[in-house]
Amino acid sequence: MSARTAHQPVRVIIGFSPGSASDFVATLLAPELSRCLRREVLVERHAGDNGAIGARMVAAANPDGATLFMATLGTHALAPHFNPHLGYDPINDFRPVCLVSRSPLVLACHPSIPAGSVERLIAIGRARAHKLTFASSAVGGAPHMAGELFKTMAQIEMTHVPYARTEQLYEDLQQGRVALSFNNIMSMAPRVKCGTLTGIAVTGRDRSALLPELPAIGESGLPGYEVTNWLGIVAPARTPVDTVVMLNAAITAVLRAEAIAERLLQAGIEPGGGSPGAFARHIGMELARWRPVIARAGVLA
């Protein structure tokens, strides 16, 4: 970072509201990152448009390392394929710094739906014994696309029901007004553990230590299915390489701290890490992977 900005706070912009995975992770990391960088790190929330409002802010910011964005699967691999008015390019407008975390979604249903397993849910869908609806908090977000990928691979019909408010989504799911949902493990796990919702499976490659009784979808009826919700820090495109390397080292050190790793794992979130180049390759692969899924689903913003 330049001498001119050395005493300025580092702003980490997140595109989602308090309670989101982005907010939880950024807020957890900020104090330790402040200590590593020896400068204040502030978390700023600019929610809206599936995270695109925050992403546009950072894409247009000075490339001095003082303004960073918490990129997500949604902002950098999903939205570019369905939102023609996104206002940023996920590759050309940012410089990847570090993959921060990975976490699965949880597939859960209302207890009245007799679907205790992926195989049973698929059988219900194919027999059309119940009208299957699945809820998500945004069109084109990771939970929505997890459902679209599931119904494509399972060859069943499910109707997507989008919600503007997560609180209303859970109220309707718990009242049985919608059948099921794919949603983040932080908010799903307490409801599954207390029996308010019936957990069916997790969307990651492997089981989650937070809900070890739930199988991965890929191991229980849909081989090859995987949706991992990831977060990572990116900077404006022309940020100097030495600044990116320095930020990467600081973030990696924070993620390796025992207390931080433990808090993340307790929330069902796997700490990330790796080089800027590895994160850039990850974003590119995710963009390519989701293009045909979104095209088949016909999703438009």
Tab-separated table of C-alpha atoms in Angstrom, residues 64-285:
chain	number	residue	atom	x	y	z
A	64	ASP	CA	-4.750	1.334	-3.615
A	65	GLY	CA	-5.622	-1.661	-1.431
A	66	ALA	CA	-7.798	0.408	0.897
A	67	THR	CA	-11.134	-0.786	-0.542
A	68	LEU	CA	-11.848	-4.506	-0.829
A	69	PHE	CA	-14.912	-6.598	-1.651
A	70	MET	CA	-16.122	-9.859	-0.160
A	71	ALA	CA	-16.919	-11.682	-3.393
A	72	THR	CA	-19.320	-14.627	-3.365
A	73	LEU	CA	-20.354	-17.472	-5.621
A	74	GLY	CA	-23.379	-15.339	-6.482
A	75	THR	CA	-21.611	-12.071	-7.302
A	76	HIS	CA	-18.736	-13.558	-9.288
A	77	ALA	CA	-19.966	-16.807	-10.862
A	78	LEU	CA	-23.772	-16.681	-11.046
A	79	ALA	CA	-24.999	-13.104	-11.579
A	80	PRO	CA	-22.732	-12.429	-14.593
A	81	HIS	CA	-24.683	-15.051	-16.550
A	82	PHE	CA	-28.203	-13.740	-15.962
A	83	ASN	CA	-27.988	-10.011	-15.201
A	84	PRO	CA	-27.239	-7.939	-18.326
A	85	HIS	CA	-27.194	-4.760	-16.214
A	86	LEU	CA	-24.703	-6.016	-13.633
A	87	GLY	CA	-22.396	-3.014	-14.034
A	88	TYR	CA	-19.126	-4.883	-13.504
A	89	ASP	CA	-17.063	-7.663	-15.044
A	90	PRO	CA	-16.096	-10.331	-12.474
A	91	ILE	CA	-12.765	-10.996	-14.196
A	92	ASN	CA	-11.615	-7.695	-15.698
A	93	ASP	CA	-12.793	-5.305	-12.965
A	94	PHE	CA	-11.189	-7.068	-9.991
A	95	ARG	CA	-7.921	-8.547	-8.842
A	96	PRO	CA	-8.428	-11.718	-6.740
A	97	VAL	CA	-6.653	-11.616	-3.375
A	98	CYS	CA	-7.602	-14.719	-1.374
A	99	LEU	CA	-10.269	-17.399	-1.120
A	100	VAL	CA	-11.632	-16.917	2.398
A	101	SER	CA	-14.118	-19.714	3.039
A	102	ARG	CA	-16.266	-22.528	1.704
A	103	SER	CA	-19.540	-23.839	3.094
A	104	PRO	CA	-22.380	-26.068	1.929
A	105	LEU	CA	-26.037	-25.256	1.739
A	106	VAL	CA	-28.558	-27.472	3.505
A	107	LEU	CA	-31.540	-29.025	1.743
A	108	ALA	CA	-34.412	-29.167	4.232
A	109	CYS	CA	-38.175	-29.524	4.027
A	110	HIS	CA	-41.288	-29.031	6.102
A	111	PRO	CA	-41.873	-32.064	8.366
A	112	SER	CA	-45.147	-32.834	6.568
A	113	ILE	CA	-43.242	-33.745	3.394
A	114	PRO	CA	-42.365	-37.468	3.602
A	115	ALA	CA	-38.895	-36.947	2.164
A	116	GLY	CA	-36.307	-38.117	4.637
A	117	SER	CA	-33.702	-38.758	1.954
A	118	VAL	CA	-32.617	-37.522	-1.452
A	119	GLU	CA	-33.841	-40.763	-3.041
A	120	ARG	CA	-37.269	-40.336	-1.451
A	121	LEU	CA	-37.498	-36.693	-2.509
A	122	ILE	CA	-36.670	-37.624	-6.095
A	123	ALA	CA	-39.279	-40.400	-6.023
A	124	ILE	CA	-41.902	-37.950	-4.753
A	125	GLY	CA	-40.981	-35.496	-7.483
A	126	ARG	CA	-41.147	-38.083	-10.246
A	127	ALA	CA	-44.453	-39.483	-9.003
A	128	ARG	CA	-45.804	-35.934	-8.636
A	129	ALA	CA	-47.333	-37.083	-5.361
A	130	HIS	CA	-46.799	-33.590	-3.945
A	131	LYS	CA	-46.423	-30.242	-5.673
A	132	LEU	CA	-42.798	-29.472	-4.891
A	133	THR	CA	-41.932	-25.840	-4.312
A	134	PHE	CA	-38.561	-24.566	-3.167
A	135	ALA	CA	-37.882	-21.219	-1.554
A	136	SER	CA	-34.881	-18.929	-1.846
A	137	SER	CA	-34.127	-15.373	-0.798
A	138	ALA	CA	-33.155	-14.090	-4.245
A	139	VAL	CA	-33.547	-14.934	-7.909
A	140	GLY	CA	-30.219	-16.201	-9.197
A	141	GLY	CA	-28.519	-16.577	-5.822
A	142	ALA	CA	-26.716	-19.721	-4.707
A	143	PRO	CA	-29.801	-21.265	-3.000
A	144	HIS	CA	-31.911	-20.699	-6.122
A	145	MET	CA	-29.313	-22.186	-8.444
A	146	ALA	CA	-28.737	-25.129	-6.093
A	147	GLY	CA	-32.408	-25.956	-6.577
A	148	GLU	CA	-32.244	-25.514	-10.342
A	149	LEU	CA	-29.222	-27.821	-10.552
A	150	PHE	CA	-30.988	-30.384	-8.358
A	151	LYS	CA	-34.152	-30.472	-10.429
A	152	THR	CA	-32.164	-30.704	-13.678
A	153	MET	CA	-29.993	-33.572	-12.454
A	154	ALA	CA	-32.906	-35.365	-10.747
A	155	GLN	CA	-35.217	-34.810	-13.736
A	156	ILE	CA	-38.100	-33.641	-11.577
A	157	GLU	CA	-40.324	-30.574	-11.525
A	158	MET	CA	-39.959	-28.058	-8.708
A	159	THR	CA	-41.333	-24.520	-8.692
A	160	HIS	CA	-39.064	-21.769	-7.410
A	161	VAL	CA	-40.616	-19.331	-4.925
A	162	PRO	CA	-38.381	-16.262	-4.371
A	163	TYR	CA	-38.618	-14.158	-1.222
A	164	ALA	CA	-37.532	-10.592	-0.577
A	165	ARG	CA	-37.047	-11.258	3.143
A	166	THR	CA	-35.314	-14.287	4.654
A	167	GLU	CA	-37.512	-14.050	7.758
A	168	GLN	CA	-40.650	-14.507	5.628
A	169	LEU	CA	-39.020	-17.422	3.789
A	170	TYR	CA	-38.431	-19.309	7.024
A	171	GLU	CA	-41.877	-18.467	8.377
A	172	ASP	CA	-43.544	-19.900	5.268
A	173	LEU	CA	-41.228	-22.926	5.187
A	174	GLN	CA	-41.914	-23.700	8.842
A	175	GLN	CA	-45.660	-23.291	8.267
A	176	GLY	CA	-45.601	-25.599	5.238
A	177	ARG	CA	-46.571	-22.929	2.711
A	178	VAL	CA	-43.514	-23.941	0.679
A	179	ALA	CA	-42.178	-27.487	0.629
A	180	LEU	CA	-38.420	-27.132	0.856
A	181	SER	CA	-35.405	-24.878	0.577
A	182	PHE	CA	-31.693	-24.913	-0.063
A	183	ASN	CA	-30.151	-22.391	2.305
A	184	ASN	CA	-26.965	-21.526	4.150
A	185	ILE	CA	-25.878	-23.912	6.871
A	186	MET	CA	-25.608	-21.168	9.498
A	187	SER	CA	-29.345	-20.471	9.418
A	188	MET	CA	-30.525	-23.998	8.577
A	189	ALA	CA	-28.586	-25.976	11.207
A	190	PRO	CA	-30.433	-24.663	14.310
A	191	ARG	CA	-33.810	-25.320	12.690
A	192	VAL	CA	-32.836	-28.844	11.661
A	193	LYS	CA	-31.384	-29.641	15.082
A	194	CYS	CA	-34.528	-28.546	16.927
A	195	GLY	CA	-36.842	-30.369	14.510
A	196	THR	CA	-38.586	-27.324	13.070
A	197	LEU	CA	-37.393	-28.470	9.645
A	198	THR	CA	-36.425	-31.907	8.374
A	199	GLY	CA	-32.861	-31.976	7.100
A	200	ILE	CA	-32.395	-34.073	3.972
A	201	ALA	CA	-28.810	-33.501	2.826
A	202	VAL	CA	-25.999	-30.992	2.380
A	203	THR	CA	-24.895	-29.681	-0.998
A	204	GLY	CA	-21.126	-29.897	-0.512
A	205	ARG	CA	-18.852	-32.659	-1.733
A	206	ASP	CA	-18.653	-34.170	1.762
A	207	ARG	CA	-20.718	-34.251	4.919
A	208	SER	CA	-20.538	-31.269	7.266
A	209	ALA	CA	-19.178	-31.634	10.791
A	210	LEU	CA	-21.974	-29.297	11.918
A	211	LEU	CA	-24.680	-31.727	10.703
A	212	PRO	CA	-22.803	-35.027	10.355
A	213	GLU	CA	-25.992	-37.063	10.204
A	214	LEU	CA	-26.934	-35.491	6.865
A	215	PRO	CA	-25.343	-37.068	3.787
A	216	ALA	CA	-24.019	-35.092	0.858
A	217	ILE	CA	-26.486	-35.022	-2.040
A	218	GLY	CA	-23.798	-36.482	-4.292
A	219	GLU	CA	-23.446	-39.577	-2.115
A	220	SER	CA	-27.155	-40.198	-1.623
A	221	GLY	CA	-28.929	-40.196	-4.947
A	222	LEU	CA	-27.344	-37.672	-7.313
A	223	PRO	CA	-23.702	-38.571	-8.046
A	224	GLY	CA	-21.722	-35.532	-9.172
A	225	TYR	CA	-23.995	-32.983	-7.506
A	226	GLU	CA	-22.103	-30.294	-5.592
A	227	VAL	CA	-22.797	-26.678	-4.702
A	228	THR	CA	-20.286	-24.967	-2.441
A	229	ASN	CA	-20.988	-21.433	-1.332
A	230	TRP	CA	-17.629	-19.644	-1.256
A	231	LEU	CA	-16.396	-16.229	-0.174
A	232	GLY	CA	-13.211	-14.449	-1.145
A	233	ILE	CA	-11.555	-11.050	-1.006
A	234	VAL	CA	-11.019	-9.165	-4.270
A	235	ALA	CA	-9.544	-5.711	-4.928
A	236	PRO	CA	-10.032	-3.226	-7.795
A	237	ALA	CA	-8.400	-4.399	-11.025
A	238	ARG	CA	-5.316	-2.173	-11.076
A	239	THR	CA	-4.295	-2.774	-7.467
A	240	PRO	CA	-0.487	-3.264	-7.427
A	241	VAL	CA	0.704	-6.858	-7.276
A	242	ASP	CA	2.832	-6.247	-4.181
A	243	THR	CA	-0.227	-4.885	-2.374
A	244	VAL	CA	-2.245	-7.967	-3.345
A	245	VAL	CA	0.544	-10.270	-2.138
A	246	MET	CA	0.746	-8.418	1.179
A	247	LEU	CA	-3.036	-8.588	1.686
A	248	ASN	CA	-3.049	-12.283	0.782
A	249	ALA	CA	-0.376	-13.015	3.391
A	250	ALA	CA	-2.314	-11.143	6.086
A	251	ILE	CA	-5.631	-12.837	5.289
A	252	THR	CA	-3.977	-16.259	5.165
A	253	ALA	CA	-2.400	-15.665	8.577
A	254	VAL	CA	-5.783	-14.711	10.027
A	255	LEU	CA	-7.470	-17.804	8.574
A	256	ARG	CA	-4.761	-20.018	10.085
A	257	ALA	CA	-5.243	-18.563	13.572
A	258	GLU	CA	-6.684	-21.306	15.766
A	259	ALA	CA	-9.413	-19.145	17.304
A	260	ILE	CA	-10.630	-17.915	13.909
A	261	ALA	CA	-10.590	-21.370	12.318
A	262	GLU	CA	-12.511	-22.789	15.276
A	263	ARG	CA	-15.220	-20.113	15.078
A	264	LEU	CA	-15.656	-20.701	11.358
A	265	LEU	CA	-15.872	-24.475	11.751
A	266	GLN	CA	-18.413	-24.102	14.551
A	267	ALA	CA	-20.608	-22.252	12.051
A	268	GLY	CA	-20.181	-24.979	9.424
A	269	ILE	CA	-17.734	-22.892	7.391
A	270	GLU	CA	-14.391	-24.227	6.164
A	271	PRO	CA	-11.509	-21.714	6.244
A	272	GLY	CA	-9.999	-20.981	2.837
A	273	GLY	CA	-6.556	-19.767	1.854
A	274	GLY	CA	-4.230	-20.152	-1.104
A	275	SER	CA	-2.554	-17.786	-3.535
A	276	PRO	CA	-4.171	-14.973	-5.540
A	277	GLY	CA	-3.554	-17.023	-8.689
A	278	ALA	CA	-5.332	-20.052	-7.257
A	279	PHE	CA	-8.333	-17.897	-6.356
A	280	ALA	CA	-8.379	-16.385	-9.862
A	281	ARG	CA	-8.454	-19.879	-11.372
A	282	HIS	CA	-11.243	-20.872	-8.992
A	283	ILE	CA	-13.409	-17.933	-10.091
A	284	GLY	CA	-12.806	-18.777	-13.753
A	285	MET	CA	-13.769	-22.420	-13.259
